[in-house]
Amino acid sequence: MLNLAILISGRGSNMEAILKTIRKRKIPINPAIVISNKPDARGLSIAKRLGVKTEVVEHIKDKENRWDYDQKIIKTLKKYNVTPKNGLICLAGFMRIISPEFVKKFKNRILNIHPALLPSFPGLHAQRQAVEYGAKYSGCTVHIVDTGVDTGPIILQEPVPVKSNDTEDTLAKRILAKEHKLYPEAVKLFAEKRVKIIGRKTVIS
Ligand code: GRF
């Protein structure tokens, strides 16, 4: 069975949706550890309440580069037996760009959720970008993490309408409700080995 690590920085609502769905739908994956880079992340107490182990791995400012920090994460993953052979890592509101070394070590085993229909509106404030651009639809995307920012092979996407009176917040709320369904579904497909990655595409069986 796969060992799952979820990396968070804050609220942890996607993490919560994933953990609850694993339990409810008996997804064949073991939630091994939730790691936060912030000690006050709200998601940490949610994970504990759901009976999942947690760790905080803080970034030492001005002392560490990205790879130095990621090596601490990898060490923590190893402690919970999340390895490049048996692991799946879900970034769920983890507000750090991860190093190419980390991505390469866990090739095709790191997932991320982005609150837009990629390749539209990558990077920060995706919902604000969609509102300001005047898009009629945005949505959410679960993708494999590669060495770019929000550029990896797409696993699942779900569109969400943008209303003319939407603000960043109202749109974010509508998208988030879809994220909570989409991310657990992608984890399920991955755990059931139904995601095949061919170049920059995925094929779902
Ligand atoms: C979500 O909107 C997700 O798409 C983005 O960061 C936010 C995390 O929210 N990557 P939460 O911590 O899962 O509640």
PDB file of N, CA, C and O in Angstrom, residues 101-133:
ATOM      1  N   GLU A 101      15.473  19.289  -7.190  1.00  0.00           N
ATOM      2  CA  GLU A 101      16.070  18.052  -6.629  1.00  0.00           C
ATOM      3  C   GLU A 101      14.997  17.199  -5.952  1.00  0.00           C
ATOM      4  O   GLU A 101      14.957  15.977  -6.120  1.00  0.00           O
ATOM      5  N   PHE A 102      14.147  17.843  -5.188  1.00  0.00           N
ATOM      6  CA  PHE A 102      13.049  17.152  -4.495  1.00  0.00           C
ATOM      7  C   PHE A 102      12.088  16.545  -5.524  1.00  0.00           C
ATOM      8  O   PHE A 102      11.691  15.379  -5.441  1.00  0.00           O
ATOM      9  N   VAL A 103      11.737  17.354  -6.526  1.00  0.00           N
ATOM     10  CA  VAL A 103      10.810  16.876  -7.574  1.00  0.00           C
ATOM     11  C   VAL A 103      11.391  15.656  -8.270  1.00  0.00           C
ATOM     12  O   VAL A 103      10.688  14.655  -8.496  1.00  0.00           O
ATOM     13  N   LYS A 104      12.695  15.722  -8.578  1.00  0.00           N
ATOM     14  CA  LYS A 104      13.330  14.601  -9.302  1.00  0.00           C
ATOM     15  C   LYS A 104      13.386  13.350  -8.448  1.00  0.00           C
ATOM     16  O   LYS A 104      13.184  12.244  -8.931  1.00  0.00           O
ATOM     17  N   LYS A 105      13.673  13.535  -7.160  1.00  0.00           N
ATOM     18  CA  LYS A 105      13.764  12.387  -6.248  1.00  0.00           C
ATOM     19  C   LYS A 105      12.412  11.663  -6.143  1.00  0.00           C
ATOM     20  O   LYS A 105      12.358  10.443  -6.091  1.00  0.00           O
ATOM     21  N   PHE A 106      11.341  12.432  -6.112  1.00  0.00           N
ATOM     22  CA  PHE A 106       9.992  11.848  -6.008  1.00  0.00           C
ATOM     23  C   PHE A 106       9.248  12.011  -7.339  1.00  0.00           C
ATOM     24  O   PHE A 106       8.083  12.397  -7.362  1.00  0.00           O
ATOM     25  N   LYS A 107       9.931  11.691  -8.413  1.00  0.00           N
ATOM     26  CA  LYS A 107       9.379  11.899  -9.762  1.00  0.00           C
ATOM     27  C   LYS A 107       7.989  11.260  -9.915  1.00  0.00           C
ATOM     28  O   LYS A 107       7.804  10.072  -9.610  1.00  0.00           O
ATOM     29  N   ASN A 108       7.043  12.056 -10.373  1.00  0.00           N
ATOM     30  CA  ASN A 108       5.666  11.600 -10.624  1.00  0.00           C
ATOM     31  C   ASN A 108       4.949  11.085  -9.371  1.00  0.00           C
ATOM     32  O   ASN A 108       3.986  10.327  -9.471  1.00  0.00           O
ATOM     33  N   ARG A 109       5.441  11.497  -8.217  1.00  0.00           N
ATOM     34  CA  ARG A 109       4.802  11.069  -6.967  1.00  0.00           C
ATOM     35  C   ARG A 109       4.403  12.255  -6.104  1.00  0.00           C
ATOM     36  O   ARG A 109       4.128  12.112  -4.920  1.00  0.00           O
ATOM     37  N   ILE A 110       4.419  13.458  -6.689  1.00  0.00           N
ATOM     38  CA  ILE A 110       3.990  14.644  -5.945  1.00  0.00           C
ATOM     39  C   ILE A 110       2.806  15.253  -6.693  1.00  0.00           C
ATOM     40  O   ILE A 110       2.887  15.519  -7.898  1.00  0.00           O
ATOM     41  N   LEU A 111       1.704  15.470  -5.977  1.00  0.00           N
ATOM     42  CA  LEU A 111       0.514  16.087  -6.577  1.00  0.00           C
ATOM     43  C   LEU A 111       0.293  17.462  -5.962  1.00  0.00           C
ATOM     44  O   LEU A 111       0.694  17.731  -4.839  1.00  0.00           O
ATOM     45  N   ASN A 112      -0.387  18.305  -6.730  1.00  0.00           N
ATOM     46  CA  ASN A 112      -0.744  19.638  -6.230  1.00  0.00           C
ATOM     47  C   ASN A 112      -2.141  19.976  -6.720  1.00  0.00           C
ATOM     48  O   ASN A 112      -2.588  19.462  -7.742  1.00  0.00           O
ATOM     49  N   ILE A 113      -2.836  20.831  -5.953  1.00  0.00           N
ATOM     50  CA  ILE A 113      -4.112  21.362  -6.441  1.00  0.00           C
ATOM     51  C   ILE A 113      -3.955  22.855  -6.647  1.00  0.00           C
ATOM     52  O   ILE A 113      -3.356  23.561  -5.825  1.00  0.00           O
ATOM     53  N   HIS A 114      -4.487  23.305  -7.788  1.00  0.00           N
ATOM     54  CA  HIS A 114      -4.382  24.730  -8.116  1.00  0.00           C
ATOM     55  C   HIS A 114      -5.793  25.273  -8.385  1.00  0.00           C
ATOM     56  O   HIS A 114      -6.565  24.643  -9.120  1.00  0.00           O
ATOM     57  N   PRO A 115      -6.136  26.437  -7.810  1.00  0.00           N
ATOM     58  CA  PRO A 115      -7.506  26.939  -7.944  1.00  0.00           C
ATOM     59  C   PRO A 115      -7.777  27.698  -9.240  1.00  0.00           C
ATOM     60  O   PRO A 115      -8.265  28.828  -9.239  1.00  0.00           O
ATOM     61  N   ALA A 116      -7.473  27.076 -10.371  1.00  0.00           N
ATOM     62  CA  ALA A 116      -7.802  27.616 -11.700  1.00  0.00           C
ATOM     63  C   ALA A 116      -7.693  26.462 -12.690  1.00  0.00           C
ATOM     64  O   ALA A 116      -7.172  25.393 -12.347  1.00  0.00           O
ATOM     65  N   LEU A 117      -8.196  26.715 -13.898  1.00  0.00           N
ATOM     66  CA  LEU A 117      -8.064  25.703 -14.950  1.00  0.00           C
ATOM     67  C   LEU A 117      -6.725  25.926 -15.647  1.00  0.00           C
ATOM     68  O   LEU A 117      -6.619  26.716 -16.579  1.00  0.00           O
ATOM     69  N   LEU A 118      -5.711  25.219 -15.199  1.00  0.00           N
ATOM     70  CA  LEU A 118      -4.379  25.388 -15.810  1.00  0.00           C
ATOM     71  C   LEU A 118      -4.434  24.990 -17.287  1.00  0.00           C
ATOM     72  O   LEU A 118      -5.198  24.107 -17.644  1.00  0.00           O
ATOM     73  N   PRO A 119      -3.681  25.598 -18.190  1.00  0.00           N
ATOM     74  CA  PRO A 119      -2.586  26.528 -17.887  1.00  0.00           C
ATOM     75  C   PRO A 119      -3.018  27.978 -17.672  1.00  0.00           C
ATOM     76  O   PRO A 119      -2.162  28.853 -17.616  1.00  0.00           O
ATOM     77  N   SER A 120      -4.330  28.252 -17.531  1.00  0.00           N
ATOM     78  CA  SER A 120      -4.726  29.626 -17.217  1.00  0.00           C
ATOM     79  C   SER A 120      -4.434  29.937 -15.751  1.00  0.00           C
ATOM     80  O   SER A 120      -4.621  29.075 -14.891  1.00  0.00           O
ATOM     81  N   PHE A 121      -4.031  31.137 -15.502  1.00  0.00           N
ATOM     82  CA  PHE A 121      -3.881  31.705 -14.163  1.00  0.00           C
ATOM     83  C   PHE A 121      -3.022  30.871 -13.212  1.00  0.00           C
ATOM     84  O   PHE A 121      -3.468  30.484 -12.124  1.00  0.00           O
ATOM     85  N   PRO A 122      -1.789  30.570 -13.609  1.00  0.00           N
ATOM     86  CA  PRO A 122      -0.880  29.879 -12.683  1.00  0.00           C
ATOM     87  C   PRO A 122      -0.371  30.839 -11.607  1.00  0.00           C
ATOM     88  O   PRO A 122      -0.647  32.042 -11.662  1.00  0.00           O
ATOM     89  N   GLY A 123       0.338  30.308 -10.648  1.00  0.00           N
ATOM     90  CA  GLY A 123       0.975  31.149  -9.625  1.00  0.00           C
ATOM     91  C   GLY A 123       0.012  31.602  -8.548  1.00  0.00           C
ATOM     92  O   GLY A 123      -1.045  30.999  -8.341  1.00  0.00           O
ATOM     93  N   LEU A 124       0.381  32.689  -7.885  1.00  0.00           N
ATOM     94  CA  LEU A 124      -0.402  33.169  -6.730  1.00  0.00           C
ATOM     95  C   LEU A 124      -1.691  33.855  -7.169  1.00  0.00           C
ATOM     96  O   LEU A 124      -1.797  34.340  -8.290  1.00  0.00           O
ATOM     97  N   HIS A 125      -2.659  33.918  -6.256  1.00  0.00           N
ATOM     98  CA  HIS A 125      -3.915  34.656  -6.440  1.00  0.00           C
ATOM     99  C   HIS A 125      -4.642  34.284  -7.738  1.00  0.00           C
ATOM    100  O   HIS A 125      -5.071  35.143  -8.504  1.00  0.00           O
ATOM    101  N   ALA A 126      -4.774  32.990  -7.962  1.00  0.00           N
ATOM    102  CA  ALA A 126      -5.388  32.506  -9.206  1.00  0.00           C
ATOM    103  C   ALA A 126      -6.836  32.977  -9.329  1.00  0.00           C
ATOM    104  O   ALA A 126      -7.302  33.318 -10.425  1.00  0.00           O
ATOM    105  N   GLN A 127      -7.559  33.001  -8.209  1.00  0.00           N
ATOM    106  CA  GLN A 127      -8.968  33.410  -8.266  1.00  0.00           C
ATOM    107  C   GLN A 127      -9.070  34.899  -8.604  1.00  0.00           C
ATOM    108  O   GLN A 127      -9.902  35.307  -9.395  1.00  0.00           O
ATOM    109  N   ARG A 128      -8.168  35.702  -8.003  1.00  0.00           N
ATOM    110  CA  ARG A 128      -8.174  37.141  -8.306  1.00  0.00           C
ATOM    111  C   ARG A 128      -7.827  37.358  -9.782  1.00  0.00           C
ATOM    112  O   ARG A 128      -8.449  38.173 -10.472  1.00  0.00           O
ATOM    113  N   GLN A 129      -6.874  36.592 -10.269  1.00  0.00           N
ATOM    114  CA  GLN A 129      -6.495  36.717 -11.684  1.00  0.00           C
ATOM    115  C   GLN A 129      -7.695  36.455 -12.588  1.00  0.00           C
ATOM    116  O   GLN A 129      -7.917  37.179 -13.553  1.00  0.00           O
ATOM    117  N   ALA A 130      -8.485  35.418 -12.253  1.00  0.00           N
ATOM    118  CA  ALA A 130      -9.639  35.058 -13.097  1.00  0.00           C
ATOM    119  C   ALA A 130     -10.687  36.157 -13.074  1.00  0.00           C
ATOM    120  O   ALA A 130     -11.248  36.530 -14.117  1.00  0.00           O
ATOM    121  N   VAL A 131     -10.962  36.713 -11.878  1.00  0.00           N
ATOM    122  CA  VAL A 131     -11.964  37.792 -11.754  1.00  0.00           C
ATOM    123  C   VAL A 131     -11.478  39.012 -12.529  1.00  0.00           C
ATOM    124  O   VAL A 131     -12.229  39.605 -13.320  1.00  0.00           O
ATOM    125  N   GLU A 132     -10.236  39.388 -12.345  1.00  0.00           N
ATOM    126  CA  GLU A 132      -9.720  40.608 -12.980  1.00  0.00           C
ATOM    127  C   GLU A 132      -9.629  40.465 -14.500  1.00  0.00           C
ATOM    128  O   GLU A 132      -9.824  41.417 -15.234  1.00  0.00           O
ATOM    129  N   TYR A 133      -9.388  39.247 -14.951  1.00  0.00           N
ATOM    130  CA  TYR A 133      -9.271  39.025 -16.396  1.00  0.00           C
ATOM    131  C   TYR A 133     -10.644  39.065 -17.071  1.00  0.00           C
ATOM    132  O   TYR A 133     -10.764  39.339 -18.260  1.00  0.00           O
TER     133      TYR A 133
END
